[in-house]
Short mmCIF file of C-alpha atoms in Angstrom, two decimals:
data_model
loop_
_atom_site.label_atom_id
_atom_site.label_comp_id
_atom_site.label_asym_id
_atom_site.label_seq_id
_atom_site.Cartn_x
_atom_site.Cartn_y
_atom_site.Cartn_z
CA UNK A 526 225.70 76.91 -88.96
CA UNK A 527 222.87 78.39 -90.83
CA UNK A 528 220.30 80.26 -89.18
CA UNK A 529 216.61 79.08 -88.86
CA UNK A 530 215.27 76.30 -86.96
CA UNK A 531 216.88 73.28 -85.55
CA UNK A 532 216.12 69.78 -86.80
CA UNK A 533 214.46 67.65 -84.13
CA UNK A 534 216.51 64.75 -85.22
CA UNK A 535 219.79 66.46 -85.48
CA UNK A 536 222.67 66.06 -83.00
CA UNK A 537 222.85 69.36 -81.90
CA UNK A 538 218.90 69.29 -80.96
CA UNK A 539 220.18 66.35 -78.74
CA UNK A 540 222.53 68.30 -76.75
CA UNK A 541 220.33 71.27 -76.29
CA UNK A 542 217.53 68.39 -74.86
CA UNK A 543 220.05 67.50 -72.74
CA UNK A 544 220.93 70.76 -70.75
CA UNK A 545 217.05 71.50 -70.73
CA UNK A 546 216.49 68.18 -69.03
CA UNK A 547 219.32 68.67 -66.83
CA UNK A 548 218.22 72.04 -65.13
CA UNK A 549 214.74 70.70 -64.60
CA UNK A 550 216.60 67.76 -62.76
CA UNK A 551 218.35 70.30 -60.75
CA UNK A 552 215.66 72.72 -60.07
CA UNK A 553 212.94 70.12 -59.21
CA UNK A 554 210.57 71.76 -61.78
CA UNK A 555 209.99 70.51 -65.48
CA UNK A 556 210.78 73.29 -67.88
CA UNK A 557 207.85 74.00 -69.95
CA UNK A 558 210.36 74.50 -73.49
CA UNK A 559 208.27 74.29 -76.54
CA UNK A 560 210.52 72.16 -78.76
CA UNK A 561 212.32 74.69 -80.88
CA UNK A 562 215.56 75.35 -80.99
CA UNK A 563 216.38 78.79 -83.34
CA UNK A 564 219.38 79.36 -84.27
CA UNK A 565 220.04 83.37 -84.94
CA UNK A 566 222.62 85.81 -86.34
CA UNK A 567 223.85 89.28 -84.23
CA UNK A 568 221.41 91.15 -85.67
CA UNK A 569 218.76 88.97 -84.68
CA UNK A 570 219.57 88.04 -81.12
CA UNK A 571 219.59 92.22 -80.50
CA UNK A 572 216.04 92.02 -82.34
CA UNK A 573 214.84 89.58 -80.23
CA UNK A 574 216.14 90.93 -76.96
CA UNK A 575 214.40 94.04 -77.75
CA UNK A 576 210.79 92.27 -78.35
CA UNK A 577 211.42 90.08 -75.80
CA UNK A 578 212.47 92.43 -73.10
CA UNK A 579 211.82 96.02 -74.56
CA UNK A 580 215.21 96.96 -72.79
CA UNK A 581 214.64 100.34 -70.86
CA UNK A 582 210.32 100.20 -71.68
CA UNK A 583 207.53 99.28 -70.32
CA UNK A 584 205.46 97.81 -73.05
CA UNK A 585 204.60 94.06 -72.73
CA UNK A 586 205.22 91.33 -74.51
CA UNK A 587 204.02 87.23 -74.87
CA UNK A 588 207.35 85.24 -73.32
CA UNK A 589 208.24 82.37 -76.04
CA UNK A 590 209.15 79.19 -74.66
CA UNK A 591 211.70 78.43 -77.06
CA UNK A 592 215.67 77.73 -76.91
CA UNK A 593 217.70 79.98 -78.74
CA UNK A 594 221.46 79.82 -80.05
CA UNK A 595 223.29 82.22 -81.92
CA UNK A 596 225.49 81.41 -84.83
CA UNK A 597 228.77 81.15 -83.16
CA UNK A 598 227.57 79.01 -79.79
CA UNK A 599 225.69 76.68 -82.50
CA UNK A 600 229.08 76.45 -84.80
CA UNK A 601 230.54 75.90 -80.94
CA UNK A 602 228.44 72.54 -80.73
CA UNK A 603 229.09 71.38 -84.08
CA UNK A 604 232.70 71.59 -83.42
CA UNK A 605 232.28 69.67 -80.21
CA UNK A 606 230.61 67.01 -82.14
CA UNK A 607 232.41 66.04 -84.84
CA UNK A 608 234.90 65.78 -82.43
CA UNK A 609 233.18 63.98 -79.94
CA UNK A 610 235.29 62.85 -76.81
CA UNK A 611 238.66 63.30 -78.58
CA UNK A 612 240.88 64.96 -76.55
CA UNK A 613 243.48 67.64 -77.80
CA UNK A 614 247.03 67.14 -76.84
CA UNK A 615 247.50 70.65 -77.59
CA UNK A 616 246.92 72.17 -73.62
CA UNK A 617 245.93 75.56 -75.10
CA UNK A 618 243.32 74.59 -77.61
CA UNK A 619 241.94 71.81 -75.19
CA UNK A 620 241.57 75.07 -72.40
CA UNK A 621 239.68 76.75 -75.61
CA UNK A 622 237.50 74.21 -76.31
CA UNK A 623 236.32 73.30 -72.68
CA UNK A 624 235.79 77.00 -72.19
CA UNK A 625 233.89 77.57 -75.38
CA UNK A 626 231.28 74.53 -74.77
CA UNK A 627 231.00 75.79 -70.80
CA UNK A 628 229.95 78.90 -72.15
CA UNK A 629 227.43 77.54 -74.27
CA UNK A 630 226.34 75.33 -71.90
CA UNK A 631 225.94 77.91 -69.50
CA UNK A 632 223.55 80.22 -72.54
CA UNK A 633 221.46 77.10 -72.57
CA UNK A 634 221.05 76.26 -68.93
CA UNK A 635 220.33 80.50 -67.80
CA UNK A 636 217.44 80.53 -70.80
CA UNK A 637 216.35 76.64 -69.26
CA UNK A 638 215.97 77.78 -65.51
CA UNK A 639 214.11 80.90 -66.66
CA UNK A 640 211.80 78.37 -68.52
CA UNK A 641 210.90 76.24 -65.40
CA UNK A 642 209.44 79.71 -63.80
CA UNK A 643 205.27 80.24 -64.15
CA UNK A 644 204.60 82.78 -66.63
CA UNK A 645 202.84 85.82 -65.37
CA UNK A 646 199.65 86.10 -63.81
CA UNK A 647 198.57 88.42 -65.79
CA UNK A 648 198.04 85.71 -69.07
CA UNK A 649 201.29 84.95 -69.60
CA UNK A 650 202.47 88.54 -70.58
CA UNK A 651 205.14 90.48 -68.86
CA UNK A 652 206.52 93.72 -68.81
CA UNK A 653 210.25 95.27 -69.80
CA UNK A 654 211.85 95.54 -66.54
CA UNK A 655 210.38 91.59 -65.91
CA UNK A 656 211.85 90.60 -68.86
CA UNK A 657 215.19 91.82 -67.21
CA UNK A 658 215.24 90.72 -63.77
CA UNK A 659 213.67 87.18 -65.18
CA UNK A 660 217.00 87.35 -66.80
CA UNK A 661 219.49 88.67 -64.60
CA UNK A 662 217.81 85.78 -62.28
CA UNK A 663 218.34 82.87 -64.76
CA UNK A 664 222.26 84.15 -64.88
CA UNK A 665 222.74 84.11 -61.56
CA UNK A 666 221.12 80.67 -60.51
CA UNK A 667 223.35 79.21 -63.81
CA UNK A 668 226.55 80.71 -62.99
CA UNK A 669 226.28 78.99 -59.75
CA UNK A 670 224.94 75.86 -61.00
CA UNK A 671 227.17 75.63 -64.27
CA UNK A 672 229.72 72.42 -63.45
CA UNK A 673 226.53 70.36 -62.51
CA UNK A 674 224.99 70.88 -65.73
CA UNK A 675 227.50 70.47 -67.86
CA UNK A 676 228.83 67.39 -66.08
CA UNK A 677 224.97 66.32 -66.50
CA UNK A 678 224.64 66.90 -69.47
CA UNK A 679 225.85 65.77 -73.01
CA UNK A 680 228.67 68.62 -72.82
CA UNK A 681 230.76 66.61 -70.46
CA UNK A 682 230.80 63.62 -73.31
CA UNK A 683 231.54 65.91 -76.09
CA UNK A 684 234.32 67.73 -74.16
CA UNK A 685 236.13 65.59 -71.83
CA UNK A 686 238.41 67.14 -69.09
CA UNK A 687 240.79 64.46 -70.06
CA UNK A 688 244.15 67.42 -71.18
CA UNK A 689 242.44 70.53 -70.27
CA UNK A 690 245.25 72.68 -67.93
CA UNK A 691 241.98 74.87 -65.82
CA UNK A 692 238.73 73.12 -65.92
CA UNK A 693 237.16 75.76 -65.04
CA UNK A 694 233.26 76.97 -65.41
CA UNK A 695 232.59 79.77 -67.10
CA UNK A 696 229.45 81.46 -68.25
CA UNK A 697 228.76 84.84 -69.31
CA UNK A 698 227.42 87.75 -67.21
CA UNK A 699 225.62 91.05 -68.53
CA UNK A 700 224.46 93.83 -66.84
CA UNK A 701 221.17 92.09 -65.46
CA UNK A 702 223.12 89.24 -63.98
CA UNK A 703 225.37 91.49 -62.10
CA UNK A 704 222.62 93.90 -60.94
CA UNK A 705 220.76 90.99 -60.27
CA UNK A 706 223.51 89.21 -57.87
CA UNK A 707 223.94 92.75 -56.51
CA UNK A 708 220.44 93.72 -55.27
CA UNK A 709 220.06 90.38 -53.68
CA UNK A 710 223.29 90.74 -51.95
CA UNK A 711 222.11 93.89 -50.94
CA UNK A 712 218.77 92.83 -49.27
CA UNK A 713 221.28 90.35 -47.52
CA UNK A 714 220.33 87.49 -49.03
CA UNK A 715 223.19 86.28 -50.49
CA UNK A 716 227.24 87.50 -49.25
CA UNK A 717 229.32 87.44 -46.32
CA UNK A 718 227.00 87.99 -43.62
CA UNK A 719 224.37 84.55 -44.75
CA UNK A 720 226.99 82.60 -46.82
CA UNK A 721 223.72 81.40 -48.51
CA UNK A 722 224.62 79.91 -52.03
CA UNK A 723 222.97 82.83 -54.85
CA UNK A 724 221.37 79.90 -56.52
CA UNK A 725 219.54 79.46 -53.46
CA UNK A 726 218.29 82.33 -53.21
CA UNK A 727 217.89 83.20 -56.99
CA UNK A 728 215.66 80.11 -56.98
CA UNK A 729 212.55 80.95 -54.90
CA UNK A 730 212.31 84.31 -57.01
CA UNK A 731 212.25 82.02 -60.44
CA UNK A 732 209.41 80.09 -59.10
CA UNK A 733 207.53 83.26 -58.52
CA UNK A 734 205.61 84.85 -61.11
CA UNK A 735 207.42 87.44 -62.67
CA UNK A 736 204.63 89.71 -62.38
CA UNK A 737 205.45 89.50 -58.32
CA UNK A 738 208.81 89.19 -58.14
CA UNK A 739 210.08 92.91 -57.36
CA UNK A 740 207.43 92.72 -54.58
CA UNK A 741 208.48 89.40 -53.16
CA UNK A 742 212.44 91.21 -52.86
CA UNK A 743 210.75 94.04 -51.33
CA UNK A 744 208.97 91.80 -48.86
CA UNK A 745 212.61 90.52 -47.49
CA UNK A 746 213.42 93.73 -46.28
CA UNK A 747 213.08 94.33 -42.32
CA UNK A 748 210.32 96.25 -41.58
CA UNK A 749 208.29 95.83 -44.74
CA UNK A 750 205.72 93.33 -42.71
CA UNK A 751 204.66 96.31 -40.81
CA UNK A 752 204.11 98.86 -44.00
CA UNK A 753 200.38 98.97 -45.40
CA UNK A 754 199.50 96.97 -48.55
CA UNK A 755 198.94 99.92 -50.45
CA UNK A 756 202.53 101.65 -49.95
CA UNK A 757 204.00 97.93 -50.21
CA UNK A 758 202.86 97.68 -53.22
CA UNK A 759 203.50 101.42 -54.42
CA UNK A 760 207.05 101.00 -53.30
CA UNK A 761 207.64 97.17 -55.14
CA UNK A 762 205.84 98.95 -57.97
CA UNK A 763 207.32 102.38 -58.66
CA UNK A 764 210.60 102.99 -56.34
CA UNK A 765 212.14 99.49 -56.08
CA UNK A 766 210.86 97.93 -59.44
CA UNK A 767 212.14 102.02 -61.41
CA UNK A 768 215.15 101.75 -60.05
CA UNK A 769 216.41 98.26 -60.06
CA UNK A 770 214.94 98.20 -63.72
CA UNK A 771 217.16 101.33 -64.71
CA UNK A 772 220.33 99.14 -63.23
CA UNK A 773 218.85 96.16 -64.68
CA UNK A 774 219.26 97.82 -68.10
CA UNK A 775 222.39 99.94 -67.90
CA UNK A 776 224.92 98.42 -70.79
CA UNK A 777 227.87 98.96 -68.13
CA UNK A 778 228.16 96.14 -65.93
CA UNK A 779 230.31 97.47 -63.22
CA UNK A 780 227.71 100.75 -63.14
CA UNK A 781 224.81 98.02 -63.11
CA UNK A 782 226.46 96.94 -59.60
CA UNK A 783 226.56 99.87 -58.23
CA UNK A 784 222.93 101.24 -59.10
CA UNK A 785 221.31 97.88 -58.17
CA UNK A 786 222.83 98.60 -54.65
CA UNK A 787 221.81 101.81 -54.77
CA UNK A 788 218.30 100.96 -55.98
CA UNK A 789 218.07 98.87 -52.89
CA UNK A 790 219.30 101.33 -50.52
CA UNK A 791 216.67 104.13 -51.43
CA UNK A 792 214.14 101.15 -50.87
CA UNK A 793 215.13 100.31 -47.16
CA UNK A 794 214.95 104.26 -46.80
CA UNK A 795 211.41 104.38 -47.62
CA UNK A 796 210.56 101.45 -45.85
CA UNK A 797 211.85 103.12 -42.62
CA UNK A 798 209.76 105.80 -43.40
CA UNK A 799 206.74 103.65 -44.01
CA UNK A 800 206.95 101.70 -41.06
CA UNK A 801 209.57 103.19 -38.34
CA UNK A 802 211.00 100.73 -35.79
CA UNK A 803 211.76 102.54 -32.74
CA UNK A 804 212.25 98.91 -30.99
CA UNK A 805 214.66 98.13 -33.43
CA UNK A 806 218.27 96.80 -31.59
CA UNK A 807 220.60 100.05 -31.34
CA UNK A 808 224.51 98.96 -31.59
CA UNK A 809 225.70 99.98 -27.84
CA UNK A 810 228.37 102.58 -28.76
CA UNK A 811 225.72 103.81 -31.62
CA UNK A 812 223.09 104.11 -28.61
CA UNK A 813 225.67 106.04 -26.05
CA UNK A 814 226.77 108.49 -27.96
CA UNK A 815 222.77 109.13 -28.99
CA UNK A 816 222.34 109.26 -25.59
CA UNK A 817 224.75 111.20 -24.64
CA UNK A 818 223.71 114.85 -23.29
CA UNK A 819 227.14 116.56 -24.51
CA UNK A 820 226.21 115.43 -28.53
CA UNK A 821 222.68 117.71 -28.14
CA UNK A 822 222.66 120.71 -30.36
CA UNK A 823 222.58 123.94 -28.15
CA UNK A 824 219.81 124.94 -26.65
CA UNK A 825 218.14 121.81 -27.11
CA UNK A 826 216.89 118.81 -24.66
CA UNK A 827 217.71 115.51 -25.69
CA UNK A 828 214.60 113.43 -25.47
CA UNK A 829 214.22 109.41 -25.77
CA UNK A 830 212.19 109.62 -28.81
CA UNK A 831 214.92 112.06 -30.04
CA UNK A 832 217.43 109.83 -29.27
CA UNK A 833 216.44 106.97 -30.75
CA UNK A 834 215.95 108.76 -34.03
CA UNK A 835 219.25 110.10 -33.94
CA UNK A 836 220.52 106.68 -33.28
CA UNK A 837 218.37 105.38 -36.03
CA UNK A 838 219.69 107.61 -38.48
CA UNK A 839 223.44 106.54 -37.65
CA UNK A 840 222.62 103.19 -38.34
CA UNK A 841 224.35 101.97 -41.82
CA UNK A 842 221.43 99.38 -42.26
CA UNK A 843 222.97 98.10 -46.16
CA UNK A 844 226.62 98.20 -46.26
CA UNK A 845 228.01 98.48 -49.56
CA UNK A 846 228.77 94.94 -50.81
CA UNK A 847 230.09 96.21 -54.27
CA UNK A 848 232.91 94.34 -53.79
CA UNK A 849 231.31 90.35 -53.31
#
C-alpha cells in the first residue's frame, strides 16, 4: 500500500476505527485520535520515532494524536480484506495469517490506549524519556488485553479462527515494553507475589499525565510517604526517571530487563536513605542473627540501633524478578 494518508471512506480506515473504538470500550476512556490514519515506509517510522520520542534526549516534543501503520501491517489489512472471512484450508498459512492481523491489531490497540491518556500538564508537550515509558506502558496494557480487542474488533471478522492450528495472541514487544513490564514488576506491582493482571496496573499510570508518571511509580515504593517533597521529587526526577529512561531506550531487550530492575533497585536504596524505617518488620532468623552478640565485630558492642541497621541492610527488599 502506498504511503500517505488514509482515505476516511476506505475499508482499511474502517478497521483501524474499529480497534480505536474497541480500547476506549475496554479502558473506560474515549481516545482522543484525531482522524488520521498515515501510512509510512521504514525510513519514516524511525523518523518519526525519533521526533516523537527523541530516543535517548531530553528535548520535547507536541504528541500527535494520530494512528499510524507502516507499509507492511497496512499491506497486512488489505490482505485480510479482500479475503474477508474466508478461511484457508492450508493449516500453515491460516496460522500466518491469524498471526499477522494479531500483530497488527495489537500496533493499533498499544498506539490507541496511549491515546486515551491526558496529555501533559505542561501544554500538551512531553519530554524523551515520557515519550518512552508512555510507550513501553501502551505495550504492556495491549499485550495483556490483545484477544479482547481483536475479538472486538473488525479483525476477528476478517480473520476467523475457523482452521487456524494455535490461535494464539501475539503482539510485538521492544525494549520499552519489556523495561516497562520489568520496573513495575519490580516495585511489586505486577508478578508472583500480587498476581495482579499488568494491564491493571499499567492502566492507572496511562491515565496519569505523562509529565507525573515516573513520580507516581516512585510513590508505590514503601517508605516514599515519609521522604520530603523536595527529595521525592529529586529522586522521581533525576535517579528513577535517568535510569529507567536509559533502560527504557537500550535497543537490547533482554539488557532493557535487566537495567529497568536495576533502575528500580538503586531507587528503593535511596528511598531508605531518605526516609529510614527502623519499625520496619525484621524476618525472625534475619533479626537473630542481628541480634546475636557472637556476629559483633571485635571489640565492638552490639547496640539496638546497630542491630537493626545491620538487619536492615540484610534485607533483600526487590528480589530479582528477571525471570517473570
Amino acid at each position: 500500500m502506498a504511503v500517505g494518508t488514509l482515505d476516511p471512506a476506505s475499508p482499511e480506515y474502517a478497521w483501524v476505527a474499529s480497534v480505536v473504538d474497541r480500547v476506549s470500550e475496554l479502558a473506560g476512556r474515549t481516545a482522543r485520535w484525531n482522524g488520521t490514519v498515515v501510512v509510512t515506509d521504514e525510513a519514516g517510522q524511525e523518523a518519526a520515532r525519533r521526533r516523537a520520542g527523541q530516543i535517548g534526549a531530553d528535548s520535547f516534543y507536541t504528541a500527535a494524536d494520530k494512528i499510524a501503520l507502516s507499509e507492511e501491517q497496512a499491506a497486512t489489512v488489505r490482505e485480510a480484506i479482500e479475503r474477508s472471512g474466508q478461511a484457508s484450508s492450508d493449516p500453515a498459512e491460516a496460522q500466518r495469517r491469524w498471526d499477522d492481523m494479531m500483530t497488527v491489531t495489537g500496533a493499533v490497540g498499544a498506539q490507541a490506549i496511549r491515546l486515551t491518556g491526558p496529555q501533559a500538564q505542561d501544554t500538551g508537550r512531553v519530554a524523551g524519556y515520557e515519550g518512552d515509558l508512555d510507550r513501553g506502558l501502551g505495550q504492556v496494557w495491549t499485550r495483556e488485553n490483545l484477544r479482547e480487542i481483536f475479538n472486538g474488533s473488525e479483525s476477528a471478522r476478517l480473520v476467523p479462527a475457523e482452521g487456524v492450528p494455535i490461535r494464539r495472541a501475539l503482539t510485538e514487544q521492544d525494549s520499552s515494553g519489556r523495561a516497562t513490564y520489568q520496573a513495575l514488576a519490580a516495585l511489586k506491582l505486577v508478578g508472583r507475589e500480587t498476581w495482579r493482571p499488568a494491564a491493571e496496573a499499567a492502566d492507572p499510570l496511562i491515565a496519569t499525565p505523562p509529565d507525573l508518571r515516573f513520580q507516581a511509580m516512585v510513590e508505590s515504593i514503601a517508605g516514599s510517604e515519609d521522604v520530603a517533597a523536595d527529595d521525592l521529587r529529586n529522586v522521581s526526577t533525576w535517579t528513577f526517571r535517568q535510569d529507567l529512561g536509559a533502560a527504557l531506550t537500550t535497543r537490547d531487550p533482554e539488557a532493557a530487563r535487566a537495567a529497568a530492575h536495576d533502575a528500580v533497585n538503586k531507587t528503593v536504596n535511596e528511598i531508605d536513605r531518605l526516609a529510614p524505617s527502623p519499625d520496619r518488620e525484621i524476618p525472625a532468623e534475619t533479626a537473630r542473627f542481628a541480634n546475636d552478640p557472637a556476629q559483633a565485630a571485635p571489640g565492638s558492642a552490639a547496640t539496638p540501633q546497630a542491630d537493626r541497621s545491620t538487619a536492615a541492610q540484610t534485607i533483600d527488599r526487590q528480589p530479582d524478578l528477571r525471570e517473570l
